Every structure is written in C-alpha cells, then in structure tokens.
Amino acid sequence: MHLTVVGNPGSRRVTLFAAAAVRAGLPEPDVLPWHDVASGAPLRLRPGTGVRIESPGEDAEVDRLLRGAAAPAEQGEIVGGAAWHAGFARALHRIAATAADQGARLLADPAEILVMFDKNACHARLLAAGVPVPAALPGTPTSWAQLRSWLDEAGWRRVFVKPRHGSSASGVIALQLVGGGRILATTSVELDGGRLFNSLRVRHYRDERDIAAIVDGLAPDGLHVQRWLPKAGLDGRVVDLRVVTVAGEPSHVVVRGSRSPMTNLHLGGVREDLCALRAAAGPHYAAGLDTCRAVAACFPGSLHTGVDLMFAAGWRSHAVAEVNAFGDLLPGLLVEGRDTYDAEIAALLERQGSDVAA
C-alpha cells in the first residue's frame, strides 16, 4: 500500500503520520503541498495511492490563497471565515477530481470534511441522527443586537457563541447575561483597533460595547450559538473529552481540564487523569463512548473523527459539542503503544486485507 498526504510539508501532522507509516513497514508517503492545491498548480498523484487529506492550517500563504485575499492575514488575526470555507470547498473538489482522474483513492469523504467544518450543518446532522447535542439557536444572528434579542426571546442567559467555520476555539465566546443587566464574555479574542485577534490568553470582557464589537466583527462570517451545558468537574476544574474514533471505534481519549470555560490545551487547559474521570463517571462513561460511535456513524466516509464530548455536572448526561475532521493530533498519547496515527495506519492495513480477502 502506498499513501499520499495532502498537507503542509514539514508540519507536525505530516511528519507524525509519515513516521507511523514507516513504523508499519510502508514506504514514506508522498506529500502533495496544500500550496499547490490552493494555488492552482498542476497536481500529480500515483495511480492506486491512498490520499489522506490533512489540515491546511498554520500556513499564512495557504490561508491567503484559500480566502482569495490580496495579502496574508496578520499573525493571529481572525478574518474571512466564510471565504476560507468556500475556498476550502473548492480545494477539496480539486483534490477529489484529481484523484478520480489519476486513479487514486481518497481516504476521507470531502463532503463530510466540509460538514465537520460547518458547525451549523454538523449540529443539524447530529441532531437528526439522535446524537445528544446542546440546544442551539435555529438561525445565525447577524449582529450583537439581534443575538441579544434572540437570547431574550429564548430565555437563555448562558451560551457559547462560535464562528460557524472556526477551529481551535478561535473566536469562541462563553457569554453570560447575569443579574442587573451585567454581561460577562470569556474568550481568547483580543480587540485591537476594531480588528480581532486570537491570543493565547483567555480574557474577560464586561463592557457591552467591547462585546458588541467582537460579535459584530464575527457575525458577517456566520455564527453558531449553543446553549451552555454546565460541565462536570475534576480537581476543581471543569472537564471535557477529545475522543478520537478510528474506523468507527473510540481509540484515543484526552481529558481536558480548565478553571475557565475554555478547556483547549493551548489556552491553558491541562490534561487530566482519564482513570479518575472514568471512576467519577462510572457507567456513564461507556454511554459517552457509545455516543462517539454514533457520531462516527454519521461520517461513514471518514477514517477518523475528533469528537468533543461533554459530561454534564453529575455525570448522568452528556452531549457532543463539536466534531473535528482533523482532531487526531494528540502528540505523545499512546494506547497499547500506538499513537493516533499508528491506529489509523493499522485500520487502513486491516481494511486493505479485508478487501483482498473479499
């Protein structure tokens, strides 16, 4: 079996997957640079190669090309989410067409990747399949004023406001409308002269004018608004889980804990003890993993998914916050000696053996 990775050469994702392929006795994968895909350069794939599509993130020029912008965004700037998603869709179509023309096999369904990168569409798919998800506003507010009005109509006082096409908590706001007309927004967004930037520091905004400026800056690219699910806690921190499924089965699990509503590890979240969580959740942990299997079944064309699973306070219920197409980057996390990429390579080899036997 030969593999090709569509990715950014030298990135951790490409390097770690290539190392897993070599450990499994496979040739080192070819790399098809995202820059070539996004720029319109000629693309070449070996006939019969299995094509893995990796994240195009962490490359400013690729980001510019996908957005169709004249200049790269500044470091950390939050801009052009809708344009990026449209460009990403065109790029995925180009990869799929090239694979079909040159006799290569895609290892993930581009249409499923796009759904996972659209929080509104992903929420709707999970809801239709009976997967537990937080309640969400049925529409996309176009301004802070409209968001406030809709929240008042719904009677919701605590919500998460998320960019429709964002990732890695970029632009996410944990919003609380508290007594006496007070407002608290917890977010990693930094306001700078009317522009929005991602920072590595979670901050709190209490001035409605600042909060309005952030929401009004994000709204043109689309918003997804989920009702806040009070999470279970361990060691004085709220926790949630990133569950990576491989070939439909939960494979690797990271427990993320934080003293703020944001549990992302790059925003100060810490890895908590999975054994302690399993003991606290008791039989409800297995129910959560069953839900992750149901999520994977919603994306049957995807070898892996990254499921963000939340247990509610008391552990008796849970919900899926998001599903990540590229949520398998968990460096150093080994299960039976295998990282996530080892598990994915093993699943591919098993699938190939089944195909040959058939």
Short mmCIF file of C-alpha atoms in Angstrom, two decimals:
data_model
loop_
_atom_site.label_atom_id
_atom_site.label_comp_id
_atom_site.label_asym_id
_atom_site.label_seq_id
_atom_site.Cartn_x
_atom_site.Cartn_y
_atom_site.Cartn_z
CA MET A 1 0.00 0.00 0.00
CA HIS A 2 1.23 3.47 -0.89
CA LEU A 3 -0.02 6.68 0.69
CA THR A 4 -0.02 10.37 -0.20
CA VAL A 5 -0.69 13.15 2.28
CA VAL A 6 -2.21 16.45 1.20
CA GLY A 7 -0.64 18.71 3.79
CA ASN A 8 1.88 21.41 4.59
CA PRO A 9 5.37 19.90 4.15
CA GLY A 10 7.30 19.72 7.41
CA SER A 11 4.25 20.25 9.61
CA ARG A 12 3.81 18.11 12.72
CA ARG A 13 0.76 16.42 11.26
CA VAL A 14 2.52 15.35 8.07
CA THR A 15 5.69 14.31 9.91
CA LEU A 16 3.91 12.24 12.57
CA PHE A 17 1.70 10.44 10.05
CA ALA A 18 4.69 9.68 7.81
CA ALA A 19 6.58 8.24 10.80
CA ALA A 20 3.63 5.98 11.61
CA ALA A 21 3.53 4.71 8.03
CA VAL A 22 7.23 3.86 8.13
CA ARG A 23 6.86 2.12 11.51
CA ALA A 24 4.18 -0.07 9.91
CA GLY A 25 6.60 -1.09 7.15
CA LEU A 26 5.09 1.11 4.46
CA PRO A 27 7.01 3.42 2.12
CA GLU A 28 7.26 7.01 3.30
CA PRO A 29 4.17 8.79 1.97
CA ASP A 30 4.35 11.32 -0.83
CA VAL A 31 3.37 14.85 0.18
CA LEU A 32 1.10 16.94 -2.03
CA PRO A 33 1.51 20.51 -0.70
CA TRP A 34 -1.61 22.44 0.15
CA HIS A 35 0.02 25.42 -1.55
CA ASP A 36 -0.08 23.59 -4.88
CA VAL A 37 -3.73 22.67 -4.40
CA ALA A 38 -4.81 26.16 -3.38
CA SER A 39 -2.72 28.00 -5.99
CA GLY A 40 -3.96 26.02 -8.98
CA ALA A 41 -0.60 24.40 -9.73
CA PRO A 42 -0.68 21.08 -11.64
CA LEU A 43 -1.34 18.13 -9.32
CA ARG A 44 0.10 14.63 -9.66
CA LEU A 45 -0.95 11.51 -7.75
CA ARG A 46 0.37 7.99 -8.18
CA PRO A 47 -2.26 5.61 -9.54
CA GLY A 48 -3.61 3.50 -6.70
CA THR A 49 -2.21 5.68 -3.91
CA GLY A 50 -4.38 6.27 -0.86
CA VAL A 51 -4.84 10.02 -0.39
CA ARG A 52 -5.03 11.35 3.15
CA ILE A 53 -6.25 14.94 3.43
CA GLU A 54 -4.60 16.79 6.30
CA SER A 55 -5.31 20.20 7.81
CA PRO A 56 -4.24 23.20 5.71
CA GLY A 57 -3.76 25.24 8.89
CA GLU A 58 -0.69 27.04 10.25
CA ASP A 59 0.45 28.33 6.84
CA ALA A 60 -0.29 32.01 6.22
CA GLU A 61 0.10 31.81 2.45
CA VAL A 62 -2.20 28.79 2.14
CA ASP A 63 -4.72 30.63 4.29
CA ARG A 64 -4.48 33.66 1.98
CA LEU A 65 -4.97 31.54 -1.11
CA LEU A 66 -8.00 29.74 0.32
CA ARG A 67 -9.60 33.06 1.29
CA GLY A 68 -8.76 34.62 -2.08
CA ALA A 69 -7.24 37.60 -0.27
CA ALA A 70 -4.71 40.03 -1.67
CA ALA A 71 -2.42 39.79 1.36
CA PRO A 72 -1.89 37.33 4.21
CA ALA A 73 -3.67 37.95 7.48
CA GLU A 74 -1.57 39.23 10.34
CA GLN A 75 -0.41 36.68 12.90
CA GLY A 76 -3.46 35.55 14.86
CA GLU A 77 -5.93 37.75 13.01
CA ILE A 78 -9.48 36.38 12.82
CA VAL A 79 -10.74 37.21 9.36
CA GLY A 80 -12.58 35.77 6.38
CA GLY A 81 -14.03 32.57 7.81
CA ALA A 82 -16.78 32.25 5.20
CA ALA A 83 -14.37 32.99 2.33
CA TRP A 84 -11.93 30.43 3.74
CA HIS A 85 -14.62 27.75 3.88
CA ALA A 86 -15.65 28.47 0.29
CA GLY A 87 -12.02 28.26 -0.84
CA PHE A 88 -11.52 25.09 1.17
CA ALA A 89 -14.54 23.55 -0.56
CA ARG A 90 -13.10 24.40 -3.99
CA ALA A 91 -9.74 22.93 -2.99
CA LEU A 92 -11.31 19.69 -1.75
CA HIS A 93 -13.26 19.41 -5.01
CA ARG A 94 -9.99 19.81 -6.90
CA ILE A 95 -8.33 17.05 -4.85
CA ALA A 96 -11.31 14.74 -5.45
CA ALA A 97 -11.33 15.43 -9.18
CA THR A 98 -7.58 14.83 -9.44
CA ALA A 99 -7.87 11.55 -7.53
CA ALA A 100 -10.66 10.37 -9.81
CA ASP A 101 -8.78 11.36 -12.98
CA GLN A 102 -5.47 9.79 -11.90
CA GLY A 103 -6.75 6.60 -10.29
CA ALA A 104 -6.02 7.47 -6.66
CA ARG A 105 -8.25 6.65 -3.65
CA LEU A 106 -9.43 9.24 -1.16
CA LEU A 107 -9.25 8.09 2.47
CA ALA A 108 -11.85 10.63 3.59
CA ASP A 109 -15.03 11.99 2.07
CA PRO A 110 -14.57 15.70 1.22
CA ALA A 111 -18.27 16.36 1.73
CA GLU A 112 -18.02 15.01 5.28
CA ILE A 113 -14.95 17.14 5.99
CA LEU A 114 -16.90 20.21 4.91
CA VAL A 115 -19.82 19.35 7.20
CA MET A 116 -17.44 18.99 10.14
CA PHE A 117 -16.08 22.44 9.29
CA ASP A 118 -19.59 23.93 9.36
CA LYS A 119 -20.85 24.00 12.94
CA ASN A 120 -24.44 24.67 11.92
CA ALA A 121 -24.52 21.82 9.41
CA CYS A 122 -22.69 19.45 11.76
CA HIS A 123 -25.09 20.21 14.63
CA ALA A 124 -28.06 19.58 12.33
CA ARG A 125 -26.63 16.24 11.13
CA LEU A 126 -26.00 15.01 14.67
CA LEU A 127 -29.41 16.19 15.88
CA ALA A 128 -31.16 14.39 13.01
CA ALA A 129 -29.29 11.18 13.93
CA GLY A 130 -30.39 11.37 17.56
CA VAL A 131 -26.93 12.23 18.90
CA PRO A 132 -27.19 14.32 22.08
CA VAL A 133 -26.07 17.89 21.39
CA PRO A 134 -26.58 21.16 23.25
CA ALA A 135 -29.61 23.15 22.18
CA ALA A 136 -28.73 25.79 19.58
CA LEU A 137 -30.38 28.86 18.17
CA PRO A 138 -32.12 27.89 14.92
CA GLY A 139 -30.67 30.76 12.93
CA THR A 140 -27.45 32.73 12.55
CA PRO A 141 -27.56 36.15 14.25
CA THR A 142 -26.16 38.92 12.09
CA SER A 143 -25.29 41.34 14.90
CA TRP A 144 -24.94 41.72 18.64
CA ALA A 145 -28.31 43.44 18.78
CA GLN A 146 -30.00 40.52 17.06
CA LEU A 147 -28.19 38.00 19.26
CA ARG A 148 -29.36 39.81 22.41
CA SER A 149 -32.92 39.88 21.09
CA TRP A 150 -32.92 36.17 20.23
CA LEU A 151 -31.45 35.21 23.59
CA ASP A 152 -34.10 37.26 25.37
CA GLU A 153 -36.82 35.52 23.34
CA ALA A 154 -35.37 32.09 24.14
CA GLY A 155 -34.82 32.95 27.80
CA TRP A 156 -31.20 31.81 27.57
CA ARG A 157 -28.73 33.54 29.89
CA ARG A 158 -25.59 31.47 29.23
CA VAL A 159 -24.41 30.43 25.75
CA PHE A 160 -21.34 29.68 23.69
CA VAL A 161 -21.05 31.87 20.60
CA LYS A 162 -18.86 30.22 17.96
CA PRO A 163 -17.71 31.23 14.48
CA ARG A 164 -19.51 28.94 12.07
CA HIS A 165 -16.30 27.84 10.34
CA GLY A 166 -13.77 28.31 13.13
CA SER A 167 -11.46 25.84 14.85
CA SER A 168 -9.15 25.64 17.88
CA ALA A 169 -11.50 27.92 19.87
CA SER A 170 -10.72 30.80 17.51
CA GLY A 171 -13.33 33.49 18.14
CA VAL A 172 -15.32 31.39 20.63
CA ILE A 173 -17.11 33.39 23.34
CA ALA A 174 -18.52 31.98 26.57
CA LEU A 175 -21.27 34.53 27.15
CA GLN A 176 -23.19 35.08 30.40
CA LEU A 177 -26.03 37.52 30.87
CA VAL A 178 -26.07 37.95 34.62
CA GLY A 179 -28.30 39.88 37.02
CA GLY A 180 -28.71 43.64 36.94
CA GLY A 181 -28.02 43.92 33.24
CA ARG A 182 -24.40 42.82 33.66
CA ILE A 183 -22.63 40.83 30.94
CA LEU A 184 -19.53 38.66 31.07
CA ALA A 185 -17.80 37.37 27.94
CA THR A 186 -14.89 34.94 28.34
CA THR A 187 -12.84 34.50 25.19
CA SER A 188 -9.35 34.40 23.72
CA VAL A 189 -10.29 37.20 21.30
CA GLU A 190 -8.24 40.37 21.58
CA LEU A 191 -9.69 43.63 20.28
CA ASP A 192 -7.20 45.86 18.50
CA GLY A 193 -8.49 48.98 16.79
CA GLY A 194 -11.65 47.28 15.58
CA ARG A 195 -9.80 44.17 14.39
CA LEU A 196 -9.98 40.79 16.09
CA PHE A 197 -7.01 38.63 17.00
CA ASN A 198 -6.58 35.24 18.60
CA SER A 199 -4.38 35.32 21.67
CA LEU A 200 -3.10 32.55 23.90
CA ARG A 201 -4.60 34.27 26.93
CA VAL A 202 -8.21 33.88 27.98
CA ARG A 203 -9.64 37.26 28.92
CA HIS A 204 -12.88 38.63 30.32
CA TYR A 205 -14.95 41.44 28.83
CA ARG A 206 -17.64 43.19 30.84
CA ASP A 207 -18.20 46.34 28.78
CA GLU A 208 -21.12 45.71 26.40
CA ARG A 209 -19.54 47.97 23.78
CA ASP A 210 -16.48 45.70 23.58
CA ILE A 211 -18.61 42.55 23.48
CA ALA A 212 -20.78 44.08 20.74
CA ALA A 213 -17.67 44.95 18.73
CA ILE A 214 -16.42 41.36 18.93
CA VAL A 215 -19.76 39.78 17.98
CA ASP A 216 -20.36 42.33 15.20
CA GLY A 217 -16.87 41.58 13.88
CA LEU A 218 -17.50 37.82 13.82
CA ALA A 219 -21.13 37.81 12.64
CA PRO A 220 -20.60 38.51 8.90
CA ASP A 221 -18.81 35.15 8.54
CA GLY A 222 -21.58 33.27 10.36
CA LEU A 223 -22.20 32.28 13.97
CA HIS A 224 -23.33 29.14 15.75
CA VAL A 225 -24.87 29.72 19.18
CA GLN A 226 -25.15 26.80 21.61
CA ARG A 227 -26.80 26.80 25.00
CA TRP A 228 -24.19 26.45 27.75
CA LEU A 229 -24.02 22.95 29.22
CA PRO A 230 -22.65 23.12 32.79
CA LYS A 231 -19.79 20.61 32.66
CA ALA A 232 -18.73 18.04 35.20
CA GLY A 233 -15.54 18.75 37.08
CA LEU A 234 -12.41 17.11 38.45
CA ASP A 235 -9.84 18.59 40.83
CA GLY A 236 -11.56 21.96 40.82
CA ARG A 237 -11.59 22.21 37.04
CA VAL A 238 -14.37 21.73 34.50
CA VAL A 239 -13.56 18.94 32.06
CA ASP A 240 -14.45 17.66 28.64
CA LEU A 241 -13.00 14.97 26.38
CA ARG A 242 -11.47 14.78 22.95
CA VAL A 243 -12.31 11.29 21.73
CA VAL A 244 -10.63 10.18 18.51
CA THR A 245 -12.54 7.47 16.69
CA VAL A 246 -10.74 5.28 14.16
CA ALA A 247 -12.76 3.10 11.78
CA GLY A 248 -15.85 3.90 13.85
CA GLU A 249 -14.44 2.93 17.25
CA PRO A 250 -13.14 5.14 20.08
CA SER A 251 -9.37 4.82 20.01
CA HIS A 252 -7.67 7.60 21.98
CA VAL A 253 -9.12 9.86 24.67
CA VAL A 254 -7.76 13.05 26.21
CA VAL A 255 -9.40 14.63 29.25
CA ARG A 256 -9.04 18.41 29.16
CA GLY A 257 -9.50 20.41 32.34
CA SER A 258 -9.63 24.15 32.93
CA ARG A 259 -10.59 26.75 35.52
CA SER A 260 -12.12 28.81 32.69
CA PRO A 261 -14.91 27.73 30.30
CA MET A 262 -12.23 27.14 27.62
CA THR A 263 -10.60 23.72 28.01
CA ASN A 264 -8.34 23.89 24.94
CA LEU A 265 -4.81 22.89 25.89
CA HIS A 266 -3.23 25.79 24.01
CA LEU A 267 -5.35 28.19 26.10
CA GLY A 268 -4.10 26.92 29.43
CA GLY A 269 -6.13 23.74 29.72
CA VAL A 270 -4.40 20.74 31.26
CA ARG A 271 -4.57 17.02 30.62
CA GLU A 272 -6.46 15.36 33.44
CA ASP A 273 -6.34 11.72 34.53
CA LEU A 274 -8.59 9.52 32.38
CA CYS A 275 -8.77 6.86 35.09
CA ALA A 276 -10.07 9.43 37.57
CA LEU A 277 -12.69 10.58 35.10
CA ARG A 278 -13.83 7.03 34.39
CA ALA A 279 -14.16 6.40 38.11
CA ALA A 280 -16.19 9.60 38.56
CA ALA A 281 -18.45 8.93 35.57
CA GLY A 282 -18.98 5.27 36.38
CA PRO A 283 -21.30 3.52 33.89
CA HIS A 284 -21.99 6.83 32.17
CA TYR A 285 -18.51 6.79 30.63
CA ALA A 286 -19.41 3.80 28.45
CA ALA A 287 -22.58 5.60 27.35
CA GLY A 288 -20.44 8.54 26.27
CA LEU A 289 -18.24 6.28 24.16
CA ASP A 290 -21.36 4.79 22.57
CA THR A 291 -22.34 8.31 21.57
CA CYS A 292 -18.91 8.76 19.96
CA ARG A 293 -19.58 5.60 17.94
CA ALA A 294 -22.89 7.14 16.84
CA VAL A 295 -21.04 10.29 15.79
CA ALA A 296 -18.59 8.26 13.71
CA ALA A 297 -21.55 6.53 12.03
CA CYS A 298 -22.75 9.97 10.90
CA PHE A 299 -19.49 10.27 8.92
CA PRO A 300 -19.02 6.80 7.42
CA GLY A 301 -16.62 8.01 4.75
CA SER A 302 -14.13 9.35 7.30
CA LEU A 303 -11.44 7.05 8.71
CA HIS A 304 -11.24 9.13 11.88
CA THR A 305 -13.12 11.85 13.74
CA GLY A 306 -12.25 14.01 16.73
CA VAL A 307 -15.32 14.20 18.97
CA ASP A 308 -15.56 16.86 21.69
CA LEU A 309 -17.65 15.13 24.36
CA MET A 310 -19.01 16.93 27.41
CA PHE A 311 -20.40 15.31 30.54
CA ALA A 312 -22.89 17.46 32.41
CA ALA A 313 -22.44 18.17 36.11
CA GLY A 314 -23.37 14.99 37.97
CA TRP A 315 -22.13 12.81 35.06
CA ARG A 316 -25.56 11.37 34.26
CA SER A 317 -25.91 13.04 30.86
CA HIS A 318 -23.59 14.14 28.11
CA ALA A 319 -23.58 15.96 24.78
CA VAL A 320 -21.32 16.43 21.77
CA ALA A 321 -20.06 19.99 21.38
CA GLU A 322 -18.28 19.60 18.03
CA VAL A 323 -16.79 17.09 15.60
CA ASN A 324 -13.34 17.74 14.17
CA ALA A 325 -12.15 16.47 10.80
CA PHE A 326 -8.52 16.93 11.85
CA GLY A 327 -8.89 16.24 15.56
CA ASP A 328 -6.34 13.43 15.80
CA LEU A 329 -3.23 15.46 16.60
CA LEU A 330 -2.56 14.19 20.15
CA PRO A 331 1.24 14.02 20.40
CA GLY A 332 2.59 11.64 22.99
CA LEU A 333 -0.71 9.93 23.74
CA LEU A 334 -0.19 6.18 23.38
CA VAL A 335 -2.75 3.42 23.73
CA GLU A 336 -1.18 -0.05 23.81
CA GLY A 337 1.98 1.56 22.45
CA ARG A 338 0.27 3.21 19.48
CA ASP A 339 -0.43 6.87 18.81
CA THR A 340 -3.45 8.01 16.80
CA TYR A 341 -1.58 7.76 13.51
CA ASP A 342 -0.40 4.22 14.26
CA ALA A 343 -4.04 3.27 14.92
CA GLU A 344 -5.16 4.83 11.65
CA ILE A 345 -2.45 3.06 9.63
CA ALA A 346 -3.41 -0.25 11.28
CA ALA A 347 -7.06 0.33 10.35
CA LEU A 348 -6.06 1.03 6.74
CA LEU A 349 -3.98 -2.15 6.57
CA GLU A 350 -6.82 -4.16 8.07
CA ARG A 351 -9.24 -2.66 5.57
CA GLN A 352 -6.88 -3.49 2.71
CA GLY A 353 -6.60 -7.08 3.93
CA SER A 354 -10.38 -7.39 4.06
CA ASP A 355 -10.68 -6.02 0.54
CA VAL A 356 -8.14 -8.52 -0.77
CA ALA A 357 -9.90 -11.41 1.01
CA ALA A 358 -13.22 -10.35 -0.47
#
